[in-house]
Short mmCIF file of N, CA and C in Angstrom, two decimals:
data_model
loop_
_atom_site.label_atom_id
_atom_site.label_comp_id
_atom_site.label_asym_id
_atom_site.label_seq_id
_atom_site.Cartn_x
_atom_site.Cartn_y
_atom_site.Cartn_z
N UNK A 1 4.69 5.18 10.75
CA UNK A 1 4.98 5.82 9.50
C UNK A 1 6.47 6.02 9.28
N UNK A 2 7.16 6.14 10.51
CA UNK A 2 8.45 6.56 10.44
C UNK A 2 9.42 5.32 9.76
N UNK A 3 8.80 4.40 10.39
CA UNK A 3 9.88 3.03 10.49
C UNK A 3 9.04 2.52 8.97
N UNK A 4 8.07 2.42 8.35
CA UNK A 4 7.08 1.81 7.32
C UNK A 4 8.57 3.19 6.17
N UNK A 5 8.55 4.39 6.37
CA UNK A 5 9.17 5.43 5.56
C UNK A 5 10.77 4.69 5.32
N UNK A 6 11.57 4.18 6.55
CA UNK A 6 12.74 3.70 6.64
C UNK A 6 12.68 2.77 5.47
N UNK A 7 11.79 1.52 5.72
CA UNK A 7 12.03 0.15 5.02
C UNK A 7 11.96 0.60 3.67
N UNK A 8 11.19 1.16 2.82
CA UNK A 8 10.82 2.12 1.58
C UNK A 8 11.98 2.40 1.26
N UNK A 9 12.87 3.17 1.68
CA UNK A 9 14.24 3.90 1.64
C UNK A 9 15.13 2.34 0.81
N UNK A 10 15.54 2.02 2.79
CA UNK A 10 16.25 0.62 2.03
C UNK A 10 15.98 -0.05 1.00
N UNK A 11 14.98 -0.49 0.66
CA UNK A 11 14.58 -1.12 -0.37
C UNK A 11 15.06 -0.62 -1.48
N UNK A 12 15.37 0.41 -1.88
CA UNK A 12 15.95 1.20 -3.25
C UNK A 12 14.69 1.71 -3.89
N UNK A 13 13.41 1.23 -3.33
CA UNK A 13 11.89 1.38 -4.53
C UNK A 13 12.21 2.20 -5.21
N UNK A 14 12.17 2.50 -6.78
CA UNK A 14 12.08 3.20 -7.51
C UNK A 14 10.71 3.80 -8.20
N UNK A 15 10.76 4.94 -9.21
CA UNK A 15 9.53 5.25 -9.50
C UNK A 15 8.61 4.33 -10.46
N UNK A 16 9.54 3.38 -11.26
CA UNK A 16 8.71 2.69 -12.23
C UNK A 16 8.64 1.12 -11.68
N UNK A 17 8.68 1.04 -10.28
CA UNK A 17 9.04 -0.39 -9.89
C UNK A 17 7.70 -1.43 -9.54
N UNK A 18 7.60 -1.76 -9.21
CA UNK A 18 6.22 -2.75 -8.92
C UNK A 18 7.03 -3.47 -7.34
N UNK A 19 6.02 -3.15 -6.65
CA UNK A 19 6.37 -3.09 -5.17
C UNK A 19 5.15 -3.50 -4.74
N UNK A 20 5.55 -4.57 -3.90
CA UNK A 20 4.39 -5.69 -3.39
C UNK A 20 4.55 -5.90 -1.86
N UNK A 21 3.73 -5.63 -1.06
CA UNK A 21 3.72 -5.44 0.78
C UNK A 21 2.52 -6.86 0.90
N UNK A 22 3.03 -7.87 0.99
CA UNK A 22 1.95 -9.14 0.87
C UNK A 22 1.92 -9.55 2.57
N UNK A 23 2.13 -8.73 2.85
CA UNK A 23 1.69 -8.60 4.90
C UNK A 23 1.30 -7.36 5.54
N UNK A 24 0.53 -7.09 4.85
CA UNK A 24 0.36 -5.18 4.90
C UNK A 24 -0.62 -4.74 6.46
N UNK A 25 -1.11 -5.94 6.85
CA UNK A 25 -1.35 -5.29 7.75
C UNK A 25 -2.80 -3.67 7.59
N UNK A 26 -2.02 -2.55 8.28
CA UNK A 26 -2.62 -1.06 7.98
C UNK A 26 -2.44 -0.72 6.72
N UNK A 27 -1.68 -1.35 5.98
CA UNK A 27 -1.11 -0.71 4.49
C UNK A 27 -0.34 0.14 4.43
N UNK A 28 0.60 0.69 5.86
CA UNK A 28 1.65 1.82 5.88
C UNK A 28 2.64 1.94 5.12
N UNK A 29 3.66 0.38 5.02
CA UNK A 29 4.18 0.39 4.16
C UNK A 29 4.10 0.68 2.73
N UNK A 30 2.83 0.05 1.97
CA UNK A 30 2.70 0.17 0.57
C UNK A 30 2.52 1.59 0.60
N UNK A 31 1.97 2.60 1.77
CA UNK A 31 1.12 3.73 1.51
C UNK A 31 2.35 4.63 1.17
N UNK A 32 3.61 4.56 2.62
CA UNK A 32 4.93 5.48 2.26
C UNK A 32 5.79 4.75 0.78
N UNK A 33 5.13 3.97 0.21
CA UNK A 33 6.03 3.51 -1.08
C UNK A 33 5.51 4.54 -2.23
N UNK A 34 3.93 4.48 -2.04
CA UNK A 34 3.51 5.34 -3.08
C UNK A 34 3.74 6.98 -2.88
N UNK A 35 3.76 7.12 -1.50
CA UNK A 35 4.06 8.90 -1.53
C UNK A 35 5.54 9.33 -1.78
N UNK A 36 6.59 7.82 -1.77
CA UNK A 36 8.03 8.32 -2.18
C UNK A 36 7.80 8.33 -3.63
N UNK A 37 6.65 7.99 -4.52
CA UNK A 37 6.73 8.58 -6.00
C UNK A 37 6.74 6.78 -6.31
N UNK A 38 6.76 5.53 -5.81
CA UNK A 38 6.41 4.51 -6.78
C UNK A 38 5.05 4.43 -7.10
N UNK A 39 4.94 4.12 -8.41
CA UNK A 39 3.77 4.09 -8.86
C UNK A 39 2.63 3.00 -9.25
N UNK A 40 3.32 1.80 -9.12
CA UNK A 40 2.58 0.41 -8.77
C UNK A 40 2.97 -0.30 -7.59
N UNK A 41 1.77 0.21 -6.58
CA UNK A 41 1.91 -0.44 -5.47
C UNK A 41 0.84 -1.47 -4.79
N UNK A 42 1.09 -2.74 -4.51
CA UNK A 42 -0.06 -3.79 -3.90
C UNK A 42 0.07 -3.87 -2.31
N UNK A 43 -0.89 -4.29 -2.03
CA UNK A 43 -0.67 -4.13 -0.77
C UNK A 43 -1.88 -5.56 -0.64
N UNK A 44 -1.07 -6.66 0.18
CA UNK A 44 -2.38 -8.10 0.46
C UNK A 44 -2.11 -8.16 1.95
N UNK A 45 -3.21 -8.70 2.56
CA UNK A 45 -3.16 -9.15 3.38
C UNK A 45 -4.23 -10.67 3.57
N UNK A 46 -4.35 -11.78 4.35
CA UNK A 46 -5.33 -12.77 4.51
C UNK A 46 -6.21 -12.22 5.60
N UNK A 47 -6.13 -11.00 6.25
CA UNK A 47 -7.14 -11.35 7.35
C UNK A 47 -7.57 -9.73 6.75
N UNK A 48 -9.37 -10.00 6.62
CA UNK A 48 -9.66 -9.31 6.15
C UNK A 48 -10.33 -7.83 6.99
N UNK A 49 -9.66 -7.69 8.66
CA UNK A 49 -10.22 -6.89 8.94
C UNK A 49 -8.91 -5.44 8.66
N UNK A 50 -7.87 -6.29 8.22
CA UNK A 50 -6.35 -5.70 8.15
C UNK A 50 -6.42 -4.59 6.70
N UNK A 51 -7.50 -6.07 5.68
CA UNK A 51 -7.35 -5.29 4.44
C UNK A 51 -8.51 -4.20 4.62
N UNK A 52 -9.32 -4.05 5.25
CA UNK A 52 -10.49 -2.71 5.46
C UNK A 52 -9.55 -1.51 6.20
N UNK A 53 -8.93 -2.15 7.17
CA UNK A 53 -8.15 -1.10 7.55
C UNK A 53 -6.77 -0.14 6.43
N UNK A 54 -6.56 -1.10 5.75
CA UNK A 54 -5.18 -0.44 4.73
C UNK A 54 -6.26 0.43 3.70
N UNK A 55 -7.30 -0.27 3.23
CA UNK A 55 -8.26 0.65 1.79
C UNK A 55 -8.58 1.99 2.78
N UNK A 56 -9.04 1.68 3.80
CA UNK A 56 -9.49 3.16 4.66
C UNK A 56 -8.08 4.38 4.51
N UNK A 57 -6.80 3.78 5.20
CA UNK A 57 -5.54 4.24 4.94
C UNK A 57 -5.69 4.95 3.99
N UNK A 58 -5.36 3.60 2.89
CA UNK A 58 -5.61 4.57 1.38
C UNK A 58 -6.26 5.32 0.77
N UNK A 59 -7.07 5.58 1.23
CA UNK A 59 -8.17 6.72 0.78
C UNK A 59 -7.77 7.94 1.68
N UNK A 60 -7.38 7.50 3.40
CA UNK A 60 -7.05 8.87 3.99
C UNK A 60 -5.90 9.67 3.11
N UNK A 61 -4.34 8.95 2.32
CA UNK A 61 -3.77 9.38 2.08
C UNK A 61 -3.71 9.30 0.85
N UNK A 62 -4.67 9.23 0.08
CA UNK A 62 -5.01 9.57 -1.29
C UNK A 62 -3.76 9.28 -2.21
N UNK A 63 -3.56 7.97 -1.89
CA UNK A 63 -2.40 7.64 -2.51
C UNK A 63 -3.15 6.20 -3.80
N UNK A 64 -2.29 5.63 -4.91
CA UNK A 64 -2.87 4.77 -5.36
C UNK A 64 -1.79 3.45 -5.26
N UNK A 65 -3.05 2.72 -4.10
CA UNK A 65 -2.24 1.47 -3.97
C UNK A 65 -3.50 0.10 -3.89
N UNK A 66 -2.91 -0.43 -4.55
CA UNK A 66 -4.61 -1.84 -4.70
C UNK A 66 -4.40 -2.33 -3.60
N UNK A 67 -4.73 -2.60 -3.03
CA UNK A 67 -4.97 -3.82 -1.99
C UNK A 67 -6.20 -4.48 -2.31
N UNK A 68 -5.64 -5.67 -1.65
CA UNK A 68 -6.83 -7.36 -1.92
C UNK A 68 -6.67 -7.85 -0.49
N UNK A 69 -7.39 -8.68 -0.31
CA UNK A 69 -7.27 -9.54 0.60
C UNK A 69 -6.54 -11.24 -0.17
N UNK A 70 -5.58 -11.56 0.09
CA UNK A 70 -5.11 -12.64 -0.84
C UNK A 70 -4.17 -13.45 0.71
N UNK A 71 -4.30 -14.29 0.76
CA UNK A 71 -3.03 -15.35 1.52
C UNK A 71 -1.70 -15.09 1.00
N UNK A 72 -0.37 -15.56 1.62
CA UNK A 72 0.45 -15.66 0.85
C UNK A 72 0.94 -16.23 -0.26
N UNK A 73 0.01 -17.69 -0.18
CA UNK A 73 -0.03 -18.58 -1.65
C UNK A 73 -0.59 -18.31 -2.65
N UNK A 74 -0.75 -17.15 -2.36
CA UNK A 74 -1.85 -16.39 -4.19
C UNK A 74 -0.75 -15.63 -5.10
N UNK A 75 0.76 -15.01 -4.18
CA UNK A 75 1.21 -13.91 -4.33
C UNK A 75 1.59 -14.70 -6.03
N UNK A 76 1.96 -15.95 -6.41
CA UNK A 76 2.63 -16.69 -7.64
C UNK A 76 1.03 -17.05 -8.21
N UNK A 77 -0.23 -16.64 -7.87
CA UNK A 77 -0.95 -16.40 -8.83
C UNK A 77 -1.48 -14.85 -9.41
N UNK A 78 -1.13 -14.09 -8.39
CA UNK A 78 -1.65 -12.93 -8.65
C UNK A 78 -0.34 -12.23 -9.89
N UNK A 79 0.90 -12.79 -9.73
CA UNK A 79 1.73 -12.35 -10.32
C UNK A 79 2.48 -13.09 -11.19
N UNK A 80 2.98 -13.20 -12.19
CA UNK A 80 3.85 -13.81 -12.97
C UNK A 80 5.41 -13.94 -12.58
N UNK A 81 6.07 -15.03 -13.05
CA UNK A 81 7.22 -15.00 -12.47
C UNK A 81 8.49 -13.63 -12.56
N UNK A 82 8.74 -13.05 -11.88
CA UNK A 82 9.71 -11.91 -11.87
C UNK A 82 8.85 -10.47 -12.43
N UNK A 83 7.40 -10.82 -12.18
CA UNK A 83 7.04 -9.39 -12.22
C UNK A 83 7.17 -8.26 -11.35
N UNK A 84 7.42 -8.59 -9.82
CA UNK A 84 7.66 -7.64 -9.13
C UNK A 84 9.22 -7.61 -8.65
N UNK A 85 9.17 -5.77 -8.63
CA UNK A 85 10.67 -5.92 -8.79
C UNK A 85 10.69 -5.67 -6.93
N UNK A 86 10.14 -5.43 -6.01
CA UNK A 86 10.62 -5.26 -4.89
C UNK A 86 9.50 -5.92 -3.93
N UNK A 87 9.62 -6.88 -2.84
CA UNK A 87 8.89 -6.63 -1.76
C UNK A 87 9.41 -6.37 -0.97
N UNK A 88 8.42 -5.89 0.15
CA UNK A 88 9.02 -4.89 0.89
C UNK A 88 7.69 -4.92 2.29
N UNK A 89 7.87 -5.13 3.29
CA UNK A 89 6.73 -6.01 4.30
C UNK A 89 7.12 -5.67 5.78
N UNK A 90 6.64 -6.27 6.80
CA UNK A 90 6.56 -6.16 8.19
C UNK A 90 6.54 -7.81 8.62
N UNK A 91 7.40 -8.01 8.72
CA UNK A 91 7.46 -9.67 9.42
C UNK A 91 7.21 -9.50 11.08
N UNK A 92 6.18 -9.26 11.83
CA UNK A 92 5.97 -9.47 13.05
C UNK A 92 5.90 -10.28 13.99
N UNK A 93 6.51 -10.96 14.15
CA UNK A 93 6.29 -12.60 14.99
C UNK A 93 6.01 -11.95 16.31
N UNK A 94 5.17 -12.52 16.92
CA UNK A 94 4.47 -12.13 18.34
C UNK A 94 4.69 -13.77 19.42
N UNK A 95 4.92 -13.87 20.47
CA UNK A 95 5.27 -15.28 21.29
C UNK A 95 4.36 -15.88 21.18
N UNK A 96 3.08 -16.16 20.89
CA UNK A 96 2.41 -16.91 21.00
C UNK A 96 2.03 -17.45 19.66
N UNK A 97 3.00 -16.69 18.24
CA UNK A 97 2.59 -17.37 16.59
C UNK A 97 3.06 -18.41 16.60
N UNK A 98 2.58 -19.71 16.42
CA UNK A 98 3.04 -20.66 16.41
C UNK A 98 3.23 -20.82 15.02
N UNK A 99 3.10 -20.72 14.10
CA UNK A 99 3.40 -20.95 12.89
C UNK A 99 3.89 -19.76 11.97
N UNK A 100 4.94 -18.91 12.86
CA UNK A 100 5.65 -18.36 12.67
C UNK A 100 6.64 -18.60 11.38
N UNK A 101 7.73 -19.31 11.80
CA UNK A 101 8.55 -20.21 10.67
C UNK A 101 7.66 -20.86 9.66
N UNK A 102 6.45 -21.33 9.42
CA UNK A 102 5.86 -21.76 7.87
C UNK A 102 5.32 -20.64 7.67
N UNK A 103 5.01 -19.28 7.82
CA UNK A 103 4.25 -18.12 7.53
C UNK A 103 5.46 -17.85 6.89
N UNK A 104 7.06 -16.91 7.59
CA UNK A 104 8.54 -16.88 7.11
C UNK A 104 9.13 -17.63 5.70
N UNK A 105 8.74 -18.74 6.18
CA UNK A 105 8.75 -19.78 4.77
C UNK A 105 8.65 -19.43 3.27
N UNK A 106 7.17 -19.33 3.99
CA UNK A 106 6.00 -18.94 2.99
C UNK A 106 6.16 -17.43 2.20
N UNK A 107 6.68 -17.05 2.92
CA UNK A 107 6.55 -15.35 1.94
C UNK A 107 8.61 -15.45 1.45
N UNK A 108 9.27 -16.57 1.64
CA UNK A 108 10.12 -16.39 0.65
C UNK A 108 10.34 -17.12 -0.40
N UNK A 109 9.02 -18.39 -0.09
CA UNK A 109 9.30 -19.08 -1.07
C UNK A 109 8.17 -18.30 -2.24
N UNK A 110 7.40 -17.78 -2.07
CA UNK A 110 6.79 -17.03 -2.96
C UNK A 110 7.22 -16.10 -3.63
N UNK A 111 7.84 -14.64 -2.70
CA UNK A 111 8.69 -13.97 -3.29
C UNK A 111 9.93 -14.47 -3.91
N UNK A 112 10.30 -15.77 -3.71
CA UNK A 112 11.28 -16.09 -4.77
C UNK A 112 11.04 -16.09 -5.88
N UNK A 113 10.18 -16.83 -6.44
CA UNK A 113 8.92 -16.82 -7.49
C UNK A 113 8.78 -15.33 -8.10
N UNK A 114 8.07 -14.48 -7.24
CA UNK A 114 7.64 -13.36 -8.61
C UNK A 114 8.78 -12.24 -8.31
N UNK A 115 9.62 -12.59 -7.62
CA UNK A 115 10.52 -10.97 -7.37
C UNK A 115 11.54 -10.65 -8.63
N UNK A 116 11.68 -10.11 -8.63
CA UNK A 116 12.90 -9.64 -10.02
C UNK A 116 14.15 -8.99 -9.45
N UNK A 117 13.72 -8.39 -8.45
CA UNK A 117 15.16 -7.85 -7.96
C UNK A 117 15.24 -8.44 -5.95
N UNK A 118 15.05 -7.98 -5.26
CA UNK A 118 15.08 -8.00 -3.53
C UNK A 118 13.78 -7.63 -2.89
N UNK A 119 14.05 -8.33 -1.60
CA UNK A 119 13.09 -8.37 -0.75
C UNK A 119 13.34 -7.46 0.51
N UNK A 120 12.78 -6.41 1.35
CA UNK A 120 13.36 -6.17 2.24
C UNK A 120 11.99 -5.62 3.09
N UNK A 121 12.52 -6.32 4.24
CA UNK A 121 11.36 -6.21 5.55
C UNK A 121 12.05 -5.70 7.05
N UNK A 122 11.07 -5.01 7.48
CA UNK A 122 11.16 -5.56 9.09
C UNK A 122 10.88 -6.07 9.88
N UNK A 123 11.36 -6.31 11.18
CA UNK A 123 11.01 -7.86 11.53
C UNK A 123 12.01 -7.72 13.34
N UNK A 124 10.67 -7.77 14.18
CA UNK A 124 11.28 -7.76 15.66
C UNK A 124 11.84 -9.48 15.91
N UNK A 125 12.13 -10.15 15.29
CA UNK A 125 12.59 -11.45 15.29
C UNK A 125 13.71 -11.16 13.91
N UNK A 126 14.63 -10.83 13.86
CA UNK A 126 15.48 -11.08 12.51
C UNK A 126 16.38 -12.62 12.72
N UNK A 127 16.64 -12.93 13.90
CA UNK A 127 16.91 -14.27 13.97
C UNK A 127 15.94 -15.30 13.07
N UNK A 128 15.01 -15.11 13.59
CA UNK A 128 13.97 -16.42 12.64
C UNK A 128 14.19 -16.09 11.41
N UNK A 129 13.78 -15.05 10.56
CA UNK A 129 14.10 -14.45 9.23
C UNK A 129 15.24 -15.10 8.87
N UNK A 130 16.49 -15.10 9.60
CA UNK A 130 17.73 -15.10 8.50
C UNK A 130 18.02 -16.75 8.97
N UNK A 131 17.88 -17.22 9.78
CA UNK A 131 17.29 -18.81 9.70
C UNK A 131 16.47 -18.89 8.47
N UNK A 132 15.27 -18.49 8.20
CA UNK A 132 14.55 -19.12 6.80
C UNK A 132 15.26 -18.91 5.36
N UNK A 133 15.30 -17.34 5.79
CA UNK A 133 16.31 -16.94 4.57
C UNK A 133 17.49 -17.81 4.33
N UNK A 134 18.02 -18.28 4.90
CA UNK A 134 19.69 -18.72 4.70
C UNK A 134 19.30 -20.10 3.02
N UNK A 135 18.35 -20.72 3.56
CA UNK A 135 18.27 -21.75 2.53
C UNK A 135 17.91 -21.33 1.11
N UNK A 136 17.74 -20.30 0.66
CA UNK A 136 17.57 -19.59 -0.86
C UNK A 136 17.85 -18.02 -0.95
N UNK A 137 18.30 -17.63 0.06
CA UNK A 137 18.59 -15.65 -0.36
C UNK A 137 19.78 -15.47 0.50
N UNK A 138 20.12 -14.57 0.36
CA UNK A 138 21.50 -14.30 0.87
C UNK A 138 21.12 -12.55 1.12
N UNK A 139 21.46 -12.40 2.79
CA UNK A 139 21.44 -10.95 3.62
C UNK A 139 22.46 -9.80 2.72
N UNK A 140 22.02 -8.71 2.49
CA UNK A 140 22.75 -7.79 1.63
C UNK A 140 22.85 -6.72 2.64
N UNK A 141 22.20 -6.38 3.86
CA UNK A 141 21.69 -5.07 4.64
C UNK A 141 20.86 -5.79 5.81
N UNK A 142 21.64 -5.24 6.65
CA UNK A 142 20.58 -4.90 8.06
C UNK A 142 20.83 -3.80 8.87
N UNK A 143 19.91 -2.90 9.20
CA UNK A 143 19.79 -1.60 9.65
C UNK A 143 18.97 -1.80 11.19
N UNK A 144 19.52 -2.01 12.15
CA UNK A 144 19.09 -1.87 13.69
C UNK A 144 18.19 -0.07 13.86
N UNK A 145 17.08 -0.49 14.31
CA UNK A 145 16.33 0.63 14.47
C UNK A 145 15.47 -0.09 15.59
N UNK A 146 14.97 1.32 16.41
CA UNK A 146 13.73 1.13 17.37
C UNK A 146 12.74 2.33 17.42
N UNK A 147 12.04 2.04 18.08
CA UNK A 147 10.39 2.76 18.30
C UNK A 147 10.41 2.09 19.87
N UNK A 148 10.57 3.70 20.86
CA UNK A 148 10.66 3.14 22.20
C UNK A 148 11.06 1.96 22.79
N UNK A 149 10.60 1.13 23.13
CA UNK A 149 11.21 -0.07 23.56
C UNK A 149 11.24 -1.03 22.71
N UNK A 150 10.54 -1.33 21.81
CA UNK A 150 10.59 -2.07 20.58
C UNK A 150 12.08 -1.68 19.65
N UNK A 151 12.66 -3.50 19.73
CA UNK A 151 13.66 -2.83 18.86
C UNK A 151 13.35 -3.71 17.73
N UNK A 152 13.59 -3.59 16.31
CA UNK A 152 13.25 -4.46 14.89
C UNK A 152 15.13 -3.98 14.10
N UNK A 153 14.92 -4.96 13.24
CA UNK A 153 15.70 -4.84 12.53
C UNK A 153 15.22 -4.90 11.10
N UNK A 154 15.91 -3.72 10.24
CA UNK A 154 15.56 -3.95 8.90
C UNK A 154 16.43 -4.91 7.97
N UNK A 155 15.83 -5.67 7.60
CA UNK A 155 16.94 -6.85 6.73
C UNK A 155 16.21 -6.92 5.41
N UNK A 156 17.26 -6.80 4.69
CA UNK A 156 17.58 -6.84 2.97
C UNK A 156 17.83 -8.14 2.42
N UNK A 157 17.44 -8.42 1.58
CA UNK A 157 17.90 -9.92 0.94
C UNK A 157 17.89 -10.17 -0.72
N UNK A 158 18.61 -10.99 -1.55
CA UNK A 158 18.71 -11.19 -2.57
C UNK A 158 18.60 -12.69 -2.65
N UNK A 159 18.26 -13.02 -3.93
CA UNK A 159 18.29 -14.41 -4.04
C UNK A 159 19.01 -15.10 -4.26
N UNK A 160 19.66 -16.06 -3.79
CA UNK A 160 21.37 -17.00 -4.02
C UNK A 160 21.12 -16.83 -5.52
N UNK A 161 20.66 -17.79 -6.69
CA UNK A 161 20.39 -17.06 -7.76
C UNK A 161 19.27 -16.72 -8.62
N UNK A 162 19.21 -16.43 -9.49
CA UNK A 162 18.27 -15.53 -10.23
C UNK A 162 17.98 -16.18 -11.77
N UNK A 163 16.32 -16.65 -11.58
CA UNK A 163 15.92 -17.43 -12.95
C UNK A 163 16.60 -17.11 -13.99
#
């Protein structure tokens, strides 16, 4: 909650913003977006035992955030181009993801597509991240943080340019 509360922060989310967590995982992130006062919040994930776990979330913290179960290739159907003004996510790469870098890919070539303003995640690999990133967004922020031995970095990004 602590570190899901951090990324929220960075991000700038505002109250009228449309804020999209399309790796949600528990739904922590989208959940501390809606209790800082944003008021359209999504929350996707593809594996659907992730999205039972975030709706449960959301109901514990009686917050209003949709979650779906959607892949990352839905995020440019579920949304129109530059409708969301922030994502904001958990990039986790674990040693054994092998398809790590096309997953990375994948959620910036999408969020390039519907974002309107920045993207900002964390991510215990920020090397791989700013490798994918480098070919269409450009790093604005990175904030070194840990949780016991786990260390992540929070990284910010904008898009080289803007439709």
């Amino acid at each position: 909650g602590c570190l899901a509360y951090a990324v929220v922060k960075v991000s700038g989310a505002k109250r009228n913003d449309v804020v999209v967590d399309p790796l949600c995982k528990d739904g922590v992130i989208a959940i501390e977006a809606a209790l800082s006062g944003v008021k359209r919040v999504y929350a996707f994930d593809s594996n659907k035992n992730n999205v039972r776990n975030a709706v449960i979330n959301v109901r514990f913290a009686k917050v209003g955030v949709q979650v779906n179960a959607y892949d990352l290739d839905w995020l440019d159907t579920v949304f129109k181009r530059g409708m969301v003004d922030r994502v904001v996510t958990n990039v986790f790469v674990s040693r054994r993801d092998e398809d790590a870098v096309a997953r990375i890919r994948e959620l910036f070539h999408q969020s390039e597509f519907v974002m309107k303003h920045d993207m900002t995640l964390i991510t215990n690999r920020p090397e791989v991240v700013r490798e994918v990133a480098r070919e269409r967004f450009r790093e604005v922020m990175a904030v070194k943080v840990s949780k016991g031995d786990m260390r992540y970095e929070i990284l910010k990004f904008e898009r080289n340019s803007h439709p």
